[in-house]
Amino acid sequence: MLSFLENSVDNHIHCCPHINKRSTDIFEVVEHAENNKMYAIGLMDNFSNTSGYASLIKKHFPDLNLKIFGGLIMEPPAGGVSYENAKISLGYSYFENDGAKFISFPTHHTRHIAIQEQRNLNYIQDCFYVPNEGPTYETSKILELIAKKNIVLNTGHLSPEETIILVKAAKSLGVEKILVPSNNFTKTTIEKLKIFNVYFEFSYFFVSKATEVPLTHVDDERHKIRGIKLKTLKDLIKTADPKNVILSSDCGVSILPKPHLGFYEFIKQVHELGFTMKEIDYMIKTNSKKLFRI
Ligand SMILES: [Zn+2]
């Protein structure tokens, strides 16, 4: 058993069916997590709401100690940024009150990422963005729904400016639990977001070799994801404060280790950066359990 993993939570695993090759599948990930005594895992998928997969596992393996949860990334193949889509995800399960535990704004179909990927103008215009004057009516309705259900708002891959506008609006509409993927943010952005009491997520993917290879993520086009150096990661975690940080693997792609091994490697690397076990516990146990209410 890998010591760091006991009682830990990896909220970000891409082991669901995909358009490119995976290193594993949902059943194997569950087996590895259970064998390593992990507390919980979260499934993420750019193509569908994962709460259905999570409920299937729970129904068929009622004796699992491991908790498993899913949610919705509002990418176009998963129904897009729509109130109806978000609402349906909340009840998508074999069980009562067991749908999406998080709702995420798009990860790849955002204007911010599309511009970075040098997509064509029509593609960019169709992508989600947050206007300077604040979220649209549809986005605000989704935020109200997240607030009402008290589930997690994941801000997706927006620009720093858009993320701040979205978080501000979410807070004013009563959203309490917010997770901000922060791998590509600067210390200044993190400082600005800190006043809103959000959690900052950092993932193994962004310090791994997967950032050196152009990969297909949501369609046929291959793109590199901008990685970060471990030294930068250290600075960002320190700025955010480990009490507000969540570490995840973001593994599942075939070129990275299987998710439990990627997560273990990441925890080890962060530990070697000088963070204490007490701080690590916040980042891999306490915060995720609190945020996802698992
Ligand atoms: Zn991901």
mmCIF file of C-alpha atoms and ligand atoms in Angstrom:
data_model
loop_
_atom_site.group_PDB
_atom_site.id
_atom_site.type_symbol
_atom_site.label_atom_id
_atom_site.label_comp_id
_atom_site.label_asym_id
_atom_site.label_seq_id
_atom_site.Cartn_x
_atom_site.Cartn_y
_atom_site.Cartn_z
ATOM 1 C CA MET A 1 0.000 0.000 0.000
ATOM 2 C CA LEU A 2 1.201 3.493 -0.807
ATOM 3 C CA SER A 3 1.365 5.343 2.521
ATOM 4 C CA PHE A 4 0.401 8.857 1.395
ATOM 5 C CA LEU A 5 -2.834 7.609 -0.114
ATOM 6 C CA GLU A 6 -4.502 6.280 3.034
ATOM 7 C CA ASN A 7 -7.622 8.316 3.808
ATOM 8 C CA SER A 8 -6.913 10.691 0.893
ATOM 9 C CA VAL A 9 -9.251 12.139 -1.725
ATOM 10 C CA ASP A 10 -8.438 12.559 -5.402
ATOM 11 C CA ASN A 11 -11.336 14.620 -6.733
ATOM 12 C CA HIS A 12 -10.084 14.778 -10.322
ATOM 13 C CA ILE A 13 -9.723 11.511 -12.272
ATOM 14 C CA HIS A 14 -10.347 11.121 -16.017
ATOM 15 C CA CYS A 15 -10.910 7.366 -16.189
ATOM 16 C CA CYS A 16 -14.306 7.465 -17.924
ATOM 17 C CA PRO A 17 -14.640 6.529 -21.606
ATOM 18 C CA HIS A 18 -12.889 9.137 -23.752
ATOM 19 C CA ILE A 19 -12.037 9.933 -27.377
ATOM 20 C CA ASN A 20 -8.342 9.288 -26.716
ATOM 21 C CA LYS A 21 -6.551 6.414 -25.020
ATOM 22 C CA ARG A 22 -6.869 6.036 -21.247
ATOM 23 C CA SER A 23 -4.365 4.395 -18.897
ATOM 24 C CA THR A 24 -7.179 2.626 -17.076
ATOM 25 C CA ASP A 25 -10.953 2.440 -16.574
ATOM 26 C CA ILE A 26 -13.422 3.228 -13.799
ATOM 27 C CA PHE A 27 -13.471 -0.280 -12.297
ATOM 28 C CA GLU A 28 -9.686 -0.518 -12.087
ATOM 29 C CA VAL A 29 -9.413 2.954 -10.534
ATOM 30 C CA VAL A 30 -11.958 1.978 -7.878
ATOM 31 C CA GLU A 31 -10.022 -1.206 -7.124
ATOM 32 C CA HIS A 32 -6.704 0.620 -6.742
ATOM 33 C CA ALA A 33 -8.225 3.354 -4.602
ATOM 34 C CA GLU A 34 -9.978 0.821 -2.340
ATOM 35 C CA ASN A 35 -6.825 -1.322 -1.990
ATOM 36 C CA ASN A 36 -4.832 1.759 -1.004
ATOM 37 C CA LYS A 37 -7.496 2.724 1.538
ATOM 38 C CA MET A 38 -8.245 6.040 -0.130
ATOM 39 C CA TYR A 39 -11.253 7.876 1.304
ATOM 40 C CA ALA A 40 -12.877 9.067 -1.936
ATOM 41 C CA ILE A 41 -12.422 9.667 -5.628
ATOM 42 C CA GLY A 42 -14.146 12.096 -7.972
ATOM 43 C CA LEU A 43 -14.724 11.340 -11.646
ATOM 44 C CA MET A 44 -14.292 14.097 -14.210
ATOM 45 C CA ASP A 45 -15.269 13.862 -17.855
ATOM 46 C CA ASN A 46 -15.533 16.451 -20.623
ATOM 47 C CA PHE A 47 -18.132 14.360 -22.440
ATOM 48 C CA SER A 48 -20.771 13.507 -19.876
ATOM 49 C CA ASN A 49 -22.040 13.996 -16.358
ATOM 50 C CA THR A 50 -20.169 11.442 -14.225
ATOM 51 C CA SER A 51 -22.704 11.142 -11.397
ATOM 52 C CA GLY A 52 -24.304 8.259 -13.329
ATOM 53 C CA TYR A 53 -21.051 6.281 -13.441
ATOM 54 C CA ALA A 54 -20.513 6.967 -9.730
ATOM 55 C CA SER A 55 -23.991 5.722 -8.838
ATOM 56 C CA LEU A 56 -23.488 2.573 -10.947
ATOM 57 C CA ILE A 57 -20.364 1.721 -8.933
ATOM 58 C CA LYS A 58 -22.145 2.382 -5.642
ATOM 59 C CA LYS A 59 -25.109 0.228 -6.638
ATOM 60 C CA HIS A 60 -23.023 -2.722 -7.738
ATOM 61 C CA PHE A 61 -20.406 -2.568 -4.986
ATOM 62 C CA PRO A 62 -22.394 -1.717 -1.857
ATOM 63 C CA ASP A 63 -19.590 -2.983 0.409
ATOM 64 C CA LEU A 64 -16.984 -0.525 -0.837
ATOM 65 C CA ASN A 65 -15.382 1.617 1.841
ATOM 66 C CA LEU A 66 -14.310 4.049 -0.852
ATOM 67 C CA LYS A 67 -16.664 6.890 -1.652
ATOM 68 C CA ILE A 68 -17.086 7.814 -5.287
ATOM 69 C CA PHE A 69 -18.723 10.909 -6.693
ATOM 70 C CA GLY A 70 -19.311 12.642 -9.998
ATOM 71 C CA GLY A 71 -20.519 15.872 -11.491
ATOM 72 C CA LEU A 72 -20.968 17.859 -14.644
ATOM 73 C CA ILE A 73 -18.448 19.759 -16.759
ATOM 74 C CA MET A 74 -20.635 21.909 -19.017
ATOM 75 C CA GLU A 75 -18.690 21.198 -22.197
ATOM 76 C CA PRO A 76 -20.787 21.039 -25.400
ATOM 77 C CA PRO A 77 -20.753 17.182 -25.697
ATOM 78 C CA ALA A 78 -22.011 17.040 -22.094
ATOM 79 C CA GLY A 79 -24.908 19.381 -22.864
ATOM 80 C CA GLY A 80 -23.155 22.748 -22.691
ATOM 81 C CA VAL A 81 -23.685 25.720 -20.426
ATOM 82 C CA SER A 82 -27.406 25.484 -19.851
ATOM 83 C CA TYR A 83 -29.635 25.721 -16.794
ATOM 84 C CA GLU A 84 -31.671 22.678 -17.915
ATOM 85 C CA ASN A 85 -28.518 20.617 -18.341
ATOM 86 C CA ALA A 86 -27.255 21.630 -14.886
ATOM 87 C CA LYS A 87 -30.627 20.878 -13.294
ATOM 88 C CA ILE A 88 -30.868 17.409 -14.829
ATOM 89 C CA SER A 89 -27.357 16.537 -13.632
ATOM 90 C CA LEU A 90 -28.483 17.016 -10.027
ATOM 91 C CA GLY A 91 -30.802 14.018 -10.120
ATOM 92 C CA TYR A 92 -28.826 11.761 -12.454
ATOM 93 C CA SER A 93 -28.307 8.630 -10.343
ATOM 94 C CA TYR A 94 -29.846 5.315 -9.285
ATOM 95 C CA PHE A 95 -30.331 6.828 -5.841
ATOM 96 C CA GLU A 96 -32.355 9.718 -4.434
ATOM 97 C CA ASN A 97 -30.521 13.033 -3.927
ATOM 98 C CA ASP A 98 -27.350 11.594 -5.351
ATOM 99 C CA GLY A 99 -26.663 13.471 -8.576
ATOM 100 C CA ALA A 100 -23.825 15.839 -9.447
ATOM 101 C CA LYS A 101 -21.644 16.911 -6.519
ATOM 102 C CA PHE A 102 -20.076 19.656 -8.622
ATOM 103 C CA ILE A 103 -20.914 21.715 -11.671
ATOM 104 C CA SER A 104 -18.014 23.031 -13.700
ATOM 105 C CA PHE A 105 -17.912 25.735 -16.321
ATOM 106 C CA PRO A 106 -16.198 24.556 -19.527
ATOM 107 C CA THR A 107 -12.593 23.449 -19.495
ATOM 108 C CA HIS A 108 -11.742 23.558 -23.189
ATOM 109 C CA HIS A 109 -14.661 25.347 -24.870
ATOM 110 C CA THR A 110 -13.893 28.684 -23.270
ATOM 111 C CA ARG A 111 -12.798 31.716 -25.256
ATOM 112 C CA HIS A 112 -9.743 31.943 -23.012
ATOM 113 C CA ILE A 113 -8.493 28.454 -23.967
ATOM 114 C CA ALA A 114 -9.698 28.659 -27.598
ATOM 115 C CA ILE A 115 -7.612 31.819 -28.124
ATOM 116 C CA GLN A 116 -4.566 30.124 -26.553
ATOM 117 C CA GLU A 117 -5.127 27.156 -28.876
ATOM 118 C CA GLN A 118 -5.366 29.506 -31.877
ATOM 119 C CA ARG A 119 -8.725 28.103 -32.944
ATOM 120 C CA ASN A 120 -10.642 29.759 -35.788
ATOM 121 C CA LEU A 121 -12.804 32.825 -35.188
ATOM 122 C CA ASN A 122 -16.175 31.020 -35.441
ATOM 123 C CA TYR A 123 -15.030 28.411 -32.938
ATOM 124 C CA ILE A 124 -13.813 31.099 -30.538
ATOM 125 C CA GLN A 125 -17.061 33.056 -30.786
ATOM 126 C CA ASP A 126 -19.107 29.949 -29.935
ATOM 127 C CA CYS A 127 -17.118 29.339 -26.763
ATOM 128 C CA PHE A 128 -18.218 30.275 -23.282
ATOM 129 C CA TYR A 129 -16.968 33.496 -21.708
ATOM 130 C CA VAL A 130 -17.887 35.789 -18.846
ATOM 131 C CA PRO A 131 -18.627 39.349 -19.999
ATOM 132 C CA ASN A 132 -16.869 42.203 -18.175
ATOM 133 C CA GLU A 133 -20.194 43.526 -16.918
ATOM 134 C CA GLY A 134 -20.973 40.203 -15.238
ATOM 135 C CA PRO A 135 -22.437 36.754 -16.010
ATOM 136 C CA THR A 136 -25.343 36.346 -18.443
ATOM 137 C CA TYR A 137 -28.880 35.493 -17.289
ATOM 138 C CA GLU A 138 -28.308 31.770 -18.034
ATOM 139 C CA THR A 139 -25.032 31.681 -16.103
ATOM 140 C CA SER A 140 -26.615 33.482 -13.157
ATOM 141 C CA LYS A 141 -29.473 30.959 -13.077
ATOM 142 C CA ILE A 142 -26.931 28.124 -12.981
ATOM 143 C CA LEU A 143 -25.093 29.853 -10.116
ATOM 144 C CA GLU A 144 -28.388 30.213 -8.217
ATOM 145 C CA LEU A 145 -29.053 26.513 -8.702
ATOM 146 C CA ILE A 146 -25.592 25.626 -7.360
ATOM 147 C CA ALA A 147 -26.246 27.880 -4.351
ATOM 148 C CA LYS A 148 -29.664 26.346 -3.706
ATOM 149 C CA LYS A 149 -28.294 22.780 -3.780
ATOM 150 C CA ASN A 150 -25.104 23.786 -1.946
ATOM 151 C CA ILE A 151 -22.910 21.794 -4.310
ATOM 152 C CA VAL A 152 -19.473 22.783 -5.600
ATOM 153 C CA LEU A 153 -18.968 25.406 -8.275
ATOM 154 C CA ASN A 154 -15.865 24.596 -10.310
ATOM 155 C CA THR A 155 -14.894 27.683 -12.294
ATOM 156 C CA GLY A 156 -13.366 25.706 -15.202
ATOM 157 C CA HIS A 157 -10.675 27.162 -17.412
ATOM 158 C CA LEU A 158 -11.532 30.834 -17.617
ATOM 159 C CA SER A 159 -9.117 33.758 -17.747
ATOM 160 C CA PRO A 160 -8.047 35.223 -14.384
ATOM 161 C CA GLU A 161 -10.276 38.279 -14.969
ATOM 162 C CA GLU A 162 -13.314 36.158 -15.883
ATOM 163 C CA THR A 163 -12.735 33.870 -12.897
ATOM 164 C CA ILE A 164 -12.771 36.833 -10.527
ATOM 165 C CA ILE A 165 -15.999 38.185 -12.072
ATOM 166 C CA LEU A 166 -17.649 34.740 -11.910
ATOM 167 C CA VAL A 167 -16.565 34.098 -8.313
ATOM 168 C CA LYS A 168 -17.770 37.529 -7.219
ATOM 169 C CA ALA A 169 -21.165 36.952 -8.859
ATOM 170 C CA ALA A 170 -21.392 33.426 -7.420
ATOM 171 C CA LYS A 171 -20.723 34.700 -3.906
ATOM 172 C CA SER A 172 -23.343 37.428 -4.248
ATOM 173 C CA LEU A 173 -25.884 34.783 -5.338
ATOM 174 C CA GLY A 174 -25.132 32.627 -2.304
ATOM 175 C CA VAL A 175 -22.694 30.014 -3.660
ATOM 176 C CA GLU A 176 -20.618 28.850 -0.709
ATOM 177 C CA LYS A 177 -18.372 26.155 -2.121
ATOM 178 C CA ILE A 178 -16.046 27.160 -4.924
ATOM 179 C CA LEU A 179 -13.115 25.293 -6.431
ATOM 180 C CA VAL A 180 -10.782 27.217 -8.735
ATOM 181 C CA PRO A 181 -8.365 25.273 -10.960
ATOM 182 C CA SER A 182 -5.332 27.522 -10.428
ATOM 183 C CA ASN A 183 -2.393 25.820 -12.137
ATOM 184 C CA ASN A 184 -1.926 28.591 -14.674
ATOM 185 C CA PHE A 185 -2.713 31.511 -12.382
ATOM 186 C CA THR A 186 -0.232 34.000 -10.948
ATOM 187 C CA LYS A 187 0.305 34.867 -7.295
ATOM 188 C CA THR A 188 -1.520 38.154 -7.898
ATOM 189 C CA THR A 189 -4.660 36.372 -9.165
ATOM 190 C CA ILE A 190 -4.555 33.974 -6.234
ATOM 191 C CA GLU A 191 -4.269 36.875 -3.805
ATOM 192 C CA LYS A 192 -7.279 38.566 -5.426
ATOM 193 C CA LEU A 193 -9.355 35.371 -5.224
ATOM 194 C CA LYS A 194 -8.357 34.560 -1.658
ATOM 195 C CA ILE A 195 -10.721 37.151 -0.187
ATOM 196 C CA PHE A 196 -13.672 35.131 -1.540
ATOM 197 C CA ASN A 197 -12.756 32.028 0.506
ATOM 198 C CA VAL A 198 -12.375 29.711 -2.448
ATOM 199 C CA TYR A 199 -10.335 26.518 -2.667
ATOM 200 C CA PHE A 200 -7.436 26.490 -5.133
ATOM 201 C CA GLU A 201 -6.833 23.259 -7.036
ATOM 202 C CA PHE A 202 -3.410 22.171 -8.311
ATOM 203 C CA SER A 203 -2.979 18.986 -10.318
ATOM 204 C CA TYR A 204 -0.191 16.539 -11.115
ATOM 205 C CA PHE A 205 -0.944 16.818 -14.847
ATOM 206 C CA PHE A 206 0.493 20.358 -14.916
ATOM 207 C CA VAL A 207 3.900 19.375 -13.502
ATOM 208 C CA SER A 208 4.063 16.164 -15.516
ATOM 209 C CA LYS A 209 5.452 15.181 -18.907
ATOM 210 C CA ALA A 210 1.884 15.301 -20.285
ATOM 211 C CA THR A 211 2.389 19.056 -20.721
ATOM 212 C CA GLU A 212 5.266 18.438 -23.157
ATOM 213 C CA VAL A 213 3.201 16.476 -25.668
ATOM 214 C CA PRO A 214 0.382 17.819 -27.882
ATOM 215 C CA LEU A 215 -2.697 15.751 -26.995
ATOM 216 C CA THR A 216 -6.289 15.562 -28.182
ATOM 217 C CA HIS A 217 -8.529 16.749 -25.393
ATOM 218 C CA VAL A 218 -12.020 17.375 -26.729
ATOM 219 C CA ASP A 219 -11.807 16.838 -30.495
ATOM 220 C CA ASP A 220 -9.354 15.870 -33.260
ATOM 221 C CA GLU A 221 -7.020 18.811 -32.701
ATOM 222 C CA ARG A 222 -3.900 18.244 -30.647
ATOM 223 C CA HIS A 223 -2.820 20.913 -28.186
ATOM 224 C CA LYS A 224 -0.246 21.251 -25.460
ATOM 225 C CA ILE A 225 -1.435 22.267 -21.999
ATOM 226 C CA ARG A 226 0.810 24.899 -20.421
ATOM 227 C CA GLY A 227 2.663 23.289 -17.528
ATOM 228 C CA ILE A 228 4.285 24.818 -14.445
ATOM 229 C CA LYS A 229 7.606 24.300 -12.712
ATOM 230 C CA LEU A 230 7.632 22.777 -9.231
ATOM 231 C CA LYS A 231 9.192 25.957 -7.863
ATOM 232 C CA THR A 232 6.262 27.977 -9.201
ATOM 233 C CA LEU A 233 3.843 25.452 -7.727
ATOM 234 C CA LYS A 234 5.505 25.915 -4.342
ATOM 235 C CA ASP A 235 5.072 29.702 -4.546
ATOM 236 C CA LEU A 236 1.445 29.393 -5.611
ATOM 237 C CA ILE A 237 0.585 26.965 -2.801
ATOM 238 C CA LYS A 238 2.304 29.224 -0.273
ATOM 239 C CA THR A 239 0.387 32.244 -1.586
ATOM 240 C CA ALA A 240 -2.906 30.371 -1.469
ATOM 241 C CA ASP A 241 -2.063 28.776 1.941
ATOM 242 C CA PRO A 242 -2.344 24.959 2.197
ATOM 243 C CA LYS A 243 -5.491 25.474 4.279
ATOM 244 C CA ASN A 244 -7.172 26.625 1.036
ATOM 245 C CA VAL A 245 -5.530 24.174 -1.376
ATOM 246 C CA ILE A 246 -6.675 20.893 -2.901
ATOM 247 C CA LEU A 247 -4.253 18.611 -4.728
ATOM 248 C CA SER A 248 -5.479 16.221 -7.403
ATOM 249 C CA SER A 249 -4.010 13.928 -10.040
ATOM 250 C CA ASP A 250 -5.988 14.918 -13.180
ATOM 251 C CA CYS A 251 -4.713 11.543 -14.447
ATOM 252 C CA GLY A 252 -6.357 9.081 -16.789
ATOM 253 C CA VAL A 253 -4.618 9.942 -20.048
ATOM 254 C CA SER A 254 -2.563 6.993 -21.367
ATOM 255 C CA ILE A 255 0.845 8.712 -21.192
ATOM 256 C CA LEU A 256 0.637 9.365 -17.432
ATOM 257 C CA PRO A 257 0.818 6.793 -14.621
ATOM 258 C CA LYS A 258 -2.428 5.259 -13.455
ATOM 259 C CA PRO A 259 -4.307 7.789 -11.296
ATOM 260 C CA HIS A 260 -3.398 6.418 -7.835
ATOM 261 C CA LEU A 261 0.290 6.319 -8.830
ATOM 262 C CA GLY A 262 0.167 9.812 -10.347
ATOM 263 C CA PHE A 263 -1.528 11.140 -7.221
ATOM 264 C CA TYR A 264 1.054 9.438 -4.992
ATOM 265 C CA GLU A 265 3.918 10.867 -7.062
ATOM 266 C CA PHE A 266 2.409 14.360 -6.857
ATOM 267 C CA ILE A 267 1.953 14.203 -3.071
ATOM 268 C CA LYS A 268 5.565 13.035 -2.762
ATOM 269 C CA GLN A 269 6.779 15.922 -4.923
ATOM 270 C CA VAL A 270 4.796 18.483 -2.923
ATOM 271 C CA HIS A 271 6.120 16.984 0.323
ATOM 272 C CA GLU A 272 9.658 17.291 -1.033
ATOM 273 C CA LEU A 273 8.994 20.964 -1.749
ATOM 274 C CA GLY A 274 9.004 21.406 2.018
ATOM 275 C CA PHE A 275 5.331 21.225 2.978
ATOM 276 C CA THR A 276 4.700 19.438 6.259
ATOM 277 C CA MET A 277 2.466 16.368 6.608
ATOM 278 C CA LYS A 278 -0.007 18.548 8.479
ATOM 279 C CA GLU A 279 -0.189 20.883 5.493
ATOM 280 C CA ILE A 280 -0.397 17.947 3.088
ATOM 281 C CA ASP A 281 -3.319 16.555 5.069
ATOM 282 C CA TYR A 282 -5.262 19.746 4.416
ATOM 283 C CA MET A 283 -4.504 19.491 0.719
ATOM 284 C CA ILE A 284 -5.374 15.812 0.190
ATOM 285 C CA LYS A 285 -7.894 15.031 2.936
ATOM 286 C CA THR A 286 -9.531 17.743 5.041
ATOM 287 C CA ASN A 287 -10.364 20.288 2.353
ATOM 288 C CA SER A 288 -11.849 17.903 -0.214
ATOM 289 C CA LYS A 289 -13.952 16.142 2.394
ATOM 290 C CA LYS A 290 -15.331 19.478 3.556
ATOM 291 C CA LEU A 291 -15.856 20.875 0.070
ATOM 292 C CA PHE A 292 -17.609 17.875 -1.448
ATOM 293 C CA ARG A 293 -19.406 16.919 1.788
ATOM 294 C CA ILE A 294 -18.313 13.299 1.504
HETATM 295 ZN ZN ZN B 1 -9.023 17.434 -15.918
#
